[in-house]
mmCIF file of C-alpha atoms in Angstrom:
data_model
loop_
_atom_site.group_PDB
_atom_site.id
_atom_site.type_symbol
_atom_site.label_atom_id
_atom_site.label_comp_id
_atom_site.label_asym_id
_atom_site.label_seq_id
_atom_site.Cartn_x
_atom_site.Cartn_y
_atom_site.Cartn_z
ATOM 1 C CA UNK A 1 -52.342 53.425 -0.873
ATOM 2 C CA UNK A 2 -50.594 50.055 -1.612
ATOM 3 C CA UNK A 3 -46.890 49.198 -1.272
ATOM 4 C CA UNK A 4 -45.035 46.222 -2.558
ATOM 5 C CA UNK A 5 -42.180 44.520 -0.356
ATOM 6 C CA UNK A 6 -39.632 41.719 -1.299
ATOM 7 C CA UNK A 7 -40.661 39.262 -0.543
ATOM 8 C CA UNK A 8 -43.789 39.858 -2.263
ATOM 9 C CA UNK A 9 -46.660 41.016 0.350
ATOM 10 C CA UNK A 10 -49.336 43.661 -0.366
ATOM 11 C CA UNK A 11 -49.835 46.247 2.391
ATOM 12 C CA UNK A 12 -53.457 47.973 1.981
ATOM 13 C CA UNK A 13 -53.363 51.279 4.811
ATOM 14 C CA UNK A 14 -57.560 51.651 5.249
ATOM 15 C CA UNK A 15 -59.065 54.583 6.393
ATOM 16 C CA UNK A 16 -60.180 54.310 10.072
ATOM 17 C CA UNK A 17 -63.097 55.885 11.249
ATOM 18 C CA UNK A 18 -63.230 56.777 15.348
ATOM 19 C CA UNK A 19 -66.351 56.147 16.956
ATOM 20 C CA UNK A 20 -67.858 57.678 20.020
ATOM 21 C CA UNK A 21 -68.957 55.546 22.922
ATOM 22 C CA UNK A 22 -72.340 57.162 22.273
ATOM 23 C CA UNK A 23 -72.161 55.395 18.855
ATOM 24 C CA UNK A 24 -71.126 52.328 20.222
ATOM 25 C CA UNK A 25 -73.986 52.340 22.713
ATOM 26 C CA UNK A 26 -76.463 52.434 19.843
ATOM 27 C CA UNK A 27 -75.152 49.855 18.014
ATOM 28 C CA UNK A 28 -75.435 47.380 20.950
ATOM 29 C CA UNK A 29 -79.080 48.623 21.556
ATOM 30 C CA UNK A 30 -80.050 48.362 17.892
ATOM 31 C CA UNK A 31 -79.112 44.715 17.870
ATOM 32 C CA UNK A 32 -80.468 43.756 21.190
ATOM 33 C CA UNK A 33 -83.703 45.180 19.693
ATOM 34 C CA UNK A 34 -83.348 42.608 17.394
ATOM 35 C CA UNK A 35 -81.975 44.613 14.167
ATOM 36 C CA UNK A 36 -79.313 42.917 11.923
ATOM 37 C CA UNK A 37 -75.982 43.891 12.142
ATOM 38 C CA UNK A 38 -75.890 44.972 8.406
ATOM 39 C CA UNK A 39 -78.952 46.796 9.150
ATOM 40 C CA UNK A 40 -76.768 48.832 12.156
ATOM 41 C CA UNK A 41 -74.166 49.496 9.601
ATOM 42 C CA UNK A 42 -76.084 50.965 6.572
ATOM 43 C CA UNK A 43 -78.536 53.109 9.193
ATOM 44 C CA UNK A 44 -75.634 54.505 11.426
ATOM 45 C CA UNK A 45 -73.145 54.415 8.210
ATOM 46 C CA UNK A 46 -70.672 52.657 10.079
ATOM 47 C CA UNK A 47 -68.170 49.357 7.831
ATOM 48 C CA UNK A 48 -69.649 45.777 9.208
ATOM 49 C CA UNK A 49 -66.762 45.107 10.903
ATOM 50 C CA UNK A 50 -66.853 47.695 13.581
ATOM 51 C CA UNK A 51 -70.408 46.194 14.737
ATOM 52 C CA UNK A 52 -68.113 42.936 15.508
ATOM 53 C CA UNK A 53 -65.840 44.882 17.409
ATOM 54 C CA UNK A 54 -68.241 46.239 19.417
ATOM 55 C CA UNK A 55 -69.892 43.604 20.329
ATOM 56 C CA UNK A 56 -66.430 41.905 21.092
ATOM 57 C CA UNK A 57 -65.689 44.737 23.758
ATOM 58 C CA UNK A 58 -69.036 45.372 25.024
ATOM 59 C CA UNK A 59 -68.885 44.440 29.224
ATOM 60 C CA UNK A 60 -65.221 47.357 28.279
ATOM 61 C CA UNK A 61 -68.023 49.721 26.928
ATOM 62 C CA UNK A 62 -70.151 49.522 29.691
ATOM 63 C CA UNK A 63 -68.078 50.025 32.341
ATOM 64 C CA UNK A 64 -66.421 53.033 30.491
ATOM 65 C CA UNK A 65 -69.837 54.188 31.529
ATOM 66 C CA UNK A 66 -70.025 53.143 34.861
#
């Protein structure tokens, strides 16, 4: 969906896709193995961008685990 507004800006709304901490796990322990992060993405069908984010809040993650 895309909506115009005076003065001209573009709004895009994306899809969002909820990931579980299990998820999230994986993805930090794929790439500390060493796999790229575009590798993560396509094997665990996640967008690119949420690998960023996780690695962003990763020390959150872990403690979420305790």
């Amino acid at each position: 969906l895309v909506t115009l507004q005076w003065p001209l800006r573009v709004q895009v709304e994306e899809n969002r896709k909820t990931i579980t901490l299990n998820q999230k796990e994986e993805v930090i322990k794929l790439n500390e193995e060493g796999m790229l992060k575009a590798e993560i993405s396509q094997k665990l069908g996640l967008p690119l961008t949420v690998n960023s984010q996780v690695f962003s809040a990763k020390e959150n993650i872990f403690k979420k685990r305790g």
